Tab-separated table of N, CA, C and O in Angstrom:
chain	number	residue	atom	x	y	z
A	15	UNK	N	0.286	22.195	-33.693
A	15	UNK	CA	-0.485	21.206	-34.421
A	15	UNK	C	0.150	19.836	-34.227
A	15	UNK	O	1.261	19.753	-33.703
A	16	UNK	N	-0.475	18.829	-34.605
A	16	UNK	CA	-0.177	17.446	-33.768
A	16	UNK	C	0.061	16.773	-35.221
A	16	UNK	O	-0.691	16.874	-36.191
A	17	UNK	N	1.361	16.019	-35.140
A	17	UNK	CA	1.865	15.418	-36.949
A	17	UNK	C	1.351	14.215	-36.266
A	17	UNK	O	1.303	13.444	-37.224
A	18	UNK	N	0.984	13.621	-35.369
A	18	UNK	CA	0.575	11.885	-35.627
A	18	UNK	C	1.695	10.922	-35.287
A	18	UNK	O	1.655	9.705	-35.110
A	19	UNK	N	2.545	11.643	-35.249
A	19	UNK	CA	4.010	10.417	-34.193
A	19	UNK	C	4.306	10.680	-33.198
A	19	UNK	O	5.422	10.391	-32.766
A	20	UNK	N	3.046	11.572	-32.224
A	20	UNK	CA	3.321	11.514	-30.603
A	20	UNK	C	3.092	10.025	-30.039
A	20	UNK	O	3.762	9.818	-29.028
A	21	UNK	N	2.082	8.640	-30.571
A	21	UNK	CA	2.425	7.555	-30.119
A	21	UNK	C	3.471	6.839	-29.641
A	21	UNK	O	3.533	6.145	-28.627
A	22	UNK	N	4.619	7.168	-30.802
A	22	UNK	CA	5.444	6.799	-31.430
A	22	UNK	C	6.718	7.633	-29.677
A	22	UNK	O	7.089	7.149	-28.608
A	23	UNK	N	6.865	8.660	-30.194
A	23	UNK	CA	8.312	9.335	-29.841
A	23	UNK	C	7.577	9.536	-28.090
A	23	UNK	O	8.422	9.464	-27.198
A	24	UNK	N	6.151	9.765	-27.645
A	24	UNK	CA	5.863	9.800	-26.151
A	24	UNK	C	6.640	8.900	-25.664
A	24	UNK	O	7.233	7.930	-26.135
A	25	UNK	N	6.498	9.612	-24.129
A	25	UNK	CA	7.461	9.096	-22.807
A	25	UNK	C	6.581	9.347	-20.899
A	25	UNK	O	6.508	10.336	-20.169
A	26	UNK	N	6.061	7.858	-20.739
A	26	UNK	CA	5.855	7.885	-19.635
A	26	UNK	C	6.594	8.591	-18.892
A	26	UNK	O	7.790	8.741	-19.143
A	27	UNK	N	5.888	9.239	-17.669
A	27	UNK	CA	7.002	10.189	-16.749
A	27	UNK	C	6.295	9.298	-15.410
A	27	UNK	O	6.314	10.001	-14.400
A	28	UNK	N	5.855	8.316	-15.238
A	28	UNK	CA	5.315	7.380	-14.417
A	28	UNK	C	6.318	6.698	-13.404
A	28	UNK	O	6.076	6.285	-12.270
A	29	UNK	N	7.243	6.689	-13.949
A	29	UNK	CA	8.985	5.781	-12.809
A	29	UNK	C	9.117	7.222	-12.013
A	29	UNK	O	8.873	7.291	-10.808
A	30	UNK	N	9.595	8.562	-12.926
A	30	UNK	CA	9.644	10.209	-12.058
A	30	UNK	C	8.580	10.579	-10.936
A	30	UNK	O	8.878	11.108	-9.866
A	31	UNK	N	7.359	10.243	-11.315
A	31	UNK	CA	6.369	10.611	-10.104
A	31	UNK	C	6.689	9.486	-9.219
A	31	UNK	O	7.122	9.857	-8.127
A	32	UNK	N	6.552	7.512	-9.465
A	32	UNK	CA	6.848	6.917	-8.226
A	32	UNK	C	8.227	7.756	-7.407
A	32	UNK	O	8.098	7.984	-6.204
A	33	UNK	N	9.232	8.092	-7.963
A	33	UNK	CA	10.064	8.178	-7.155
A	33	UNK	C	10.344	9.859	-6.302
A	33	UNK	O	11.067	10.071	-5.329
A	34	UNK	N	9.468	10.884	-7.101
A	34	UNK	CA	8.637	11.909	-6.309
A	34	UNK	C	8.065	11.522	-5.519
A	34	UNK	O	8.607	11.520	-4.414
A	35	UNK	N	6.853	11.057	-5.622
A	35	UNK	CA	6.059	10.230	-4.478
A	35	UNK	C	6.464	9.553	-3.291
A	35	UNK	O	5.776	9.655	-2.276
A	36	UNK	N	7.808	8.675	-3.315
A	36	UNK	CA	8.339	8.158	-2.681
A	36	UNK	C	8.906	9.209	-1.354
A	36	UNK	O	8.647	9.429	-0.171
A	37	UNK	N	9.661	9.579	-2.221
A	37	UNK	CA	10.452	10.664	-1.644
A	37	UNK	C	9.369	11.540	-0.507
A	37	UNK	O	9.463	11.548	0.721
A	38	UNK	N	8.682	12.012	-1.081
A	38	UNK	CA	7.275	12.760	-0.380
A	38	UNK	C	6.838	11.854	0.606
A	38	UNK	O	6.691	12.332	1.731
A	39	UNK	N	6.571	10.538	0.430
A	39	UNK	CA	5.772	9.799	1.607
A	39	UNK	C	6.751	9.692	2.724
A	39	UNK	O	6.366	9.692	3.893
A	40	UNK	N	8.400	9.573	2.293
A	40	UNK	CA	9.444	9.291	3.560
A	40	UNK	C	9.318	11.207	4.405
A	40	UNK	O	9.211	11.645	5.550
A	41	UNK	N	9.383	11.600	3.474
A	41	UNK	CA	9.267	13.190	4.377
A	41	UNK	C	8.461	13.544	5.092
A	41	UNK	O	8.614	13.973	6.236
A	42	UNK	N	7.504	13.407	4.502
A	42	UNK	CA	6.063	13.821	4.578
A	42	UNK	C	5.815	12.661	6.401
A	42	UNK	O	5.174	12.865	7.432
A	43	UNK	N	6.542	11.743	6.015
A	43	UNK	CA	6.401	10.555	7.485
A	43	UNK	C	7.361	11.241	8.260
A	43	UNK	O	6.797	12.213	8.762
A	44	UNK	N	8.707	11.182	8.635
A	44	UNK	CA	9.384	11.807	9.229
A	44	UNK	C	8.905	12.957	10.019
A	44	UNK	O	9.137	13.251	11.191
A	45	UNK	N	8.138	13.584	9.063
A	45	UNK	CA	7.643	15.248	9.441
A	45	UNK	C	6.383	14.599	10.460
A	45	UNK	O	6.227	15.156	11.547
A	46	UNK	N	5.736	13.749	10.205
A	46	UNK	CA	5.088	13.729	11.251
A	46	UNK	C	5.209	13.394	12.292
A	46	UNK	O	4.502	13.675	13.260
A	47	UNK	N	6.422	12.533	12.222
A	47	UNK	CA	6.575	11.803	13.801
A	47	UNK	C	7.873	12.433	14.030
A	47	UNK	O	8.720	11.759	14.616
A	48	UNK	N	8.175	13.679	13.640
A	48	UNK	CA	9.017	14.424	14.078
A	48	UNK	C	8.395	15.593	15.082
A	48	UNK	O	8.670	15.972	16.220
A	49	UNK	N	7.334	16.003	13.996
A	49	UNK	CA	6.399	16.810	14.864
A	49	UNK	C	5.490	16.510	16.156
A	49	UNK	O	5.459	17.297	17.102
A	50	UNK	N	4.543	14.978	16.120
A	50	UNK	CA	4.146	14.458	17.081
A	50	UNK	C	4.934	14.427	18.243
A	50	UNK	O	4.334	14.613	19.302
A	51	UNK	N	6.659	14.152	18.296
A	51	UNK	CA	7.511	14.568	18.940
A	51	UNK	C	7.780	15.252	20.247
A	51	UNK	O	8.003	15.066	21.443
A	52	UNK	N	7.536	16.669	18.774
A	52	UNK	CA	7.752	17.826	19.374
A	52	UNK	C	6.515	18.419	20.026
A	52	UNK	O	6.304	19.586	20.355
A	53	UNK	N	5.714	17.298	20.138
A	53	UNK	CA	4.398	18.294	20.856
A	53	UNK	C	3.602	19.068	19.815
A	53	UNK	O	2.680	19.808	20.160
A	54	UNK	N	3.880	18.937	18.807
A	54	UNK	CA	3.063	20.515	17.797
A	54	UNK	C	1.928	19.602	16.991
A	54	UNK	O	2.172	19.086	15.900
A	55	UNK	N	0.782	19.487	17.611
A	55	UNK	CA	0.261	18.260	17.138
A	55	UNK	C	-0.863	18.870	15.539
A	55	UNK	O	-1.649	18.179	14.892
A	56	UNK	N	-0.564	20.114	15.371
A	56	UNK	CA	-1.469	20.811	14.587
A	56	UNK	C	-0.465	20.342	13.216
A	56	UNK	O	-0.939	19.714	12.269
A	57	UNK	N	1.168	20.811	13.299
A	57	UNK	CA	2.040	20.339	12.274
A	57	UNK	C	1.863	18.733	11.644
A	57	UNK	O	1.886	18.297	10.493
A	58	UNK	N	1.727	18.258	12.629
A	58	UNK	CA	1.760	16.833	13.004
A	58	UNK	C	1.189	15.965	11.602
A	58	UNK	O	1.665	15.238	10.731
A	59	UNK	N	-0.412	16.658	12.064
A	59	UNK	CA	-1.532	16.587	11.482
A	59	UNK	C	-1.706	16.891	10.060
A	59	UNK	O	-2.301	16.119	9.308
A	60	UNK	N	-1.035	18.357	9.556
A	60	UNK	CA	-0.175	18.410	8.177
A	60	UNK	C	0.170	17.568	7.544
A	60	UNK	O	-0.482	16.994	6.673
A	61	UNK	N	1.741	17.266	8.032
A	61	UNK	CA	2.534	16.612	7.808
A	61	UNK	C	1.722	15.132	7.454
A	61	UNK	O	1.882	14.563	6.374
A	62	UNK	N	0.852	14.619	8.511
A	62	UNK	CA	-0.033	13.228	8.074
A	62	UNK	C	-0.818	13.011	6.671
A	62	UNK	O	-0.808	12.157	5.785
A	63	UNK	N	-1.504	14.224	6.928
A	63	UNK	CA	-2.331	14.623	5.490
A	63	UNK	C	-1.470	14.525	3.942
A	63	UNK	O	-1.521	14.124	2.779
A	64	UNK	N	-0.803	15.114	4.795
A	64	UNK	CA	0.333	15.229	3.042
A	64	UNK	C	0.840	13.668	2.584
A	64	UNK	O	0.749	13.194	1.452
A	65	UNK	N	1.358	13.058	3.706
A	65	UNK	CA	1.583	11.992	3.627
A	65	UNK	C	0.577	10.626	3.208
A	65	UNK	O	0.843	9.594	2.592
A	66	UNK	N	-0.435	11.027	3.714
A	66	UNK	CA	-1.577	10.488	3.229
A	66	UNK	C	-1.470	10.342	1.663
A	66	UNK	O	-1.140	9.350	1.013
A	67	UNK	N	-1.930	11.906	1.127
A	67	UNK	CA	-2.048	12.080	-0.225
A	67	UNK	C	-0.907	11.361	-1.349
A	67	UNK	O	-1.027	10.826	-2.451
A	68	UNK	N	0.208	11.651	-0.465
A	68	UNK	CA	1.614	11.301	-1.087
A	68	UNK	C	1.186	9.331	-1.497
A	68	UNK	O	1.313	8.711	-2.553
A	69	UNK	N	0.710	8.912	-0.218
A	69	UNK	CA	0.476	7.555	-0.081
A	69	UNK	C	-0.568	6.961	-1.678
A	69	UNK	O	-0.423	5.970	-2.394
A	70	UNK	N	-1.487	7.999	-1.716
A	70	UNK	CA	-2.268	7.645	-2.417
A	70	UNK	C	-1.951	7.845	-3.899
A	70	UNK	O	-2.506	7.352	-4.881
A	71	UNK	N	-1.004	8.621	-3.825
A	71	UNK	CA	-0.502	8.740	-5.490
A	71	UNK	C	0.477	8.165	-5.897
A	71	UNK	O	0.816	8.258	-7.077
A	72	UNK	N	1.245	7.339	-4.875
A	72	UNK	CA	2.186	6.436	-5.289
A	72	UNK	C	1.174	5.085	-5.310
A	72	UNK	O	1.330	4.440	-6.346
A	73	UNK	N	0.183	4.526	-4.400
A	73	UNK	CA	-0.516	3.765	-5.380
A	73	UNK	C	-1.332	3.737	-6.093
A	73	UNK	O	-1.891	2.673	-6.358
A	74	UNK	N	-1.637	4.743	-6.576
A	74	UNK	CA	-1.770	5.343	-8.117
A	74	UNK	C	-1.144	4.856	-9.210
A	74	UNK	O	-1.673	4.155	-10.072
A	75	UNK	N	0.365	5.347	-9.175
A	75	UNK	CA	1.231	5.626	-9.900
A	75	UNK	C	1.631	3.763	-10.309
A	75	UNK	O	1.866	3.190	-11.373
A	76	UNK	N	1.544	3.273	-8.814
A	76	UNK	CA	2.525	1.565	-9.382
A	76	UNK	C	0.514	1.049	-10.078
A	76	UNK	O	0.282	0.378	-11.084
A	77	UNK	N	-0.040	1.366	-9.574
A	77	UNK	CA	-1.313	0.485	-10.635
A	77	UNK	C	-1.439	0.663	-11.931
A	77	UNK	O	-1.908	-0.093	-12.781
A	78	UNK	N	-0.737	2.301	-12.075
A	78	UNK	CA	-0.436	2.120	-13.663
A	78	UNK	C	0.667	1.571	-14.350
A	78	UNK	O	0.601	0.930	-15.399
A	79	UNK	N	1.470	1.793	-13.845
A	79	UNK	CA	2.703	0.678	-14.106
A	79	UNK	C	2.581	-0.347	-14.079
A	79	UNK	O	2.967	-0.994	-15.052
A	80	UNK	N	2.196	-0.778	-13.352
A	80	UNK	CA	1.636	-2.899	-13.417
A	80	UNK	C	0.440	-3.065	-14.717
A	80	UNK	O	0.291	-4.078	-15.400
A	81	UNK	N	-0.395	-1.693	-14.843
A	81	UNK	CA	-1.314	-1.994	-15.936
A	81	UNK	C	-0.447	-2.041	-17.773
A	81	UNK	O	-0.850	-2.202	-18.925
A	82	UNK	N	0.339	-1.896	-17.374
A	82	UNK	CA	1.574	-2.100	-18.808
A	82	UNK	C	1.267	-0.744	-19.960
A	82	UNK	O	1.046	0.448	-19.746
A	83	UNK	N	1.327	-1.216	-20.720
A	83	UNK	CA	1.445	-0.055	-22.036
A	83	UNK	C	-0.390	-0.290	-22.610
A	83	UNK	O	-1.100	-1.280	-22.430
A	84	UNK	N	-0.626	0.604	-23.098
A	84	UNK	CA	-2.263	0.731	-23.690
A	84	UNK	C	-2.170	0.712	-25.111
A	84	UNK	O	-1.065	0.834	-25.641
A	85	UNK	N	-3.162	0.579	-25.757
A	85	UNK	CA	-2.794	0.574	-27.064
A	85	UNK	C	-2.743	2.074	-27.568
A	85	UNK	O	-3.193	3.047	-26.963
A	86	UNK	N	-2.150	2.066	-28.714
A	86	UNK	CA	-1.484	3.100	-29.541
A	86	UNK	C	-1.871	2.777	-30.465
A	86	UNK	O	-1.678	1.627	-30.859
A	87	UNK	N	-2.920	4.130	-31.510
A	87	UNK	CA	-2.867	4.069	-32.820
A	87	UNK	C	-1.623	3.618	-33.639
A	87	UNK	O	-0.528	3.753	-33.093
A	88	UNK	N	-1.679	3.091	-34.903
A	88	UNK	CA	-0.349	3.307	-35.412
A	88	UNK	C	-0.457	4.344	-36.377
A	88	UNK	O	-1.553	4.904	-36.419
A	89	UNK	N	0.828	4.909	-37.522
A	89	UNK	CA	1.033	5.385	-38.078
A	89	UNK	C	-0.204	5.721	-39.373
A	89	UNK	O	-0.229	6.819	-39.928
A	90	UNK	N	-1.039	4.770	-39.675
A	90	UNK	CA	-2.004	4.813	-40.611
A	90	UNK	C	-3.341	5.518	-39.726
A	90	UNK	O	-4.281	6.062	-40.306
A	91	UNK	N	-3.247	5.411	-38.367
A	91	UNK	CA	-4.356	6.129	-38.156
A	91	UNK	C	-4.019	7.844	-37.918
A	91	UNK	O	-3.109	8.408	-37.311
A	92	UNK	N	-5.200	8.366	-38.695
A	92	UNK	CA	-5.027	10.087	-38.261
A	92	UNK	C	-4.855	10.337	-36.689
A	92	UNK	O	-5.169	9.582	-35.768
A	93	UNK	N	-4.218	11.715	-36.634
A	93	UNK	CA	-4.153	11.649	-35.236
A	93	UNK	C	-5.717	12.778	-34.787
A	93	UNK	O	-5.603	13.252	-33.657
A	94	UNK	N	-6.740	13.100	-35.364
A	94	UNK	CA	-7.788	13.608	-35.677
A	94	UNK	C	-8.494	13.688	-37.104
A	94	UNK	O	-8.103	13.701	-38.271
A	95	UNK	N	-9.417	13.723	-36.610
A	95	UNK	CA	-10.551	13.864	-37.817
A	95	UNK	C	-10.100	15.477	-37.996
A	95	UNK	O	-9.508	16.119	-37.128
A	96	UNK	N	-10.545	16.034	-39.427
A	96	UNK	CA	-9.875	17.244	-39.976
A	96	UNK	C	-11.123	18.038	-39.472
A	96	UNK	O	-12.040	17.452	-38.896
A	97	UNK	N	-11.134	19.184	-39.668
A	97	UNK	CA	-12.349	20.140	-39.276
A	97	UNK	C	-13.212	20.598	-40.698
A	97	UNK	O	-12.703	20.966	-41.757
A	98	UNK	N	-14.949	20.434	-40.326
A	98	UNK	CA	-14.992	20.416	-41.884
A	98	UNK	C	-14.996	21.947	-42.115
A	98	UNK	O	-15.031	22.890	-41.324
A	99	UNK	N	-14.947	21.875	-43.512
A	99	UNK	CA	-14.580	23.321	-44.485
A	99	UNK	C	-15.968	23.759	-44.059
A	99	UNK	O	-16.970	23.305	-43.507
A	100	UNK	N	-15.290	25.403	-44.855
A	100	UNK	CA	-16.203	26.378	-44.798
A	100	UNK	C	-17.675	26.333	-45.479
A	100	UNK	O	-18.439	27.292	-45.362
């Protein structure tokens, strides 16, 4: 059940995914022009895709970060309407 000070005590995990993400797009690159390389152009192609995706969720991730904090009920608002009685 939800007491109404998750506003309050929540925690972006938004800095953890950019720097997942990050991490993923340098690999995810490597892997491809490691593979293009090696001739294995099917890996290659993987490896691009992923990187792709990786690409797209790190700018994801900084547009929400640049979009700052959203508003938050405060303490006087319920954190739901109650369910009505029987």
């Amino acid at each position: 059940m939800r007491t109404g000070n998750e506003p309050v005590t929540a925690r972006s995990p938004l800095r953890l995914r950019f720097w997942l993400s990050l991490w993923g797009l340098i690999w995810a690159a490597a892997g491809t022009a490691v593979f293009a390389l090696a001739g294995r152009p099917g890996w290659a192609a993987a490896c691009g895709a992923l990187a792709l995706l990786a690409a797209v969720d790190l700018a994801v991730v900084v547009r929400h970060i640049r979009q700052g904090p959203h508003y938050q009920p405060g303490r006087d608002v319920p954190p739901y309407e109650p369910p009505p009685g029987p």
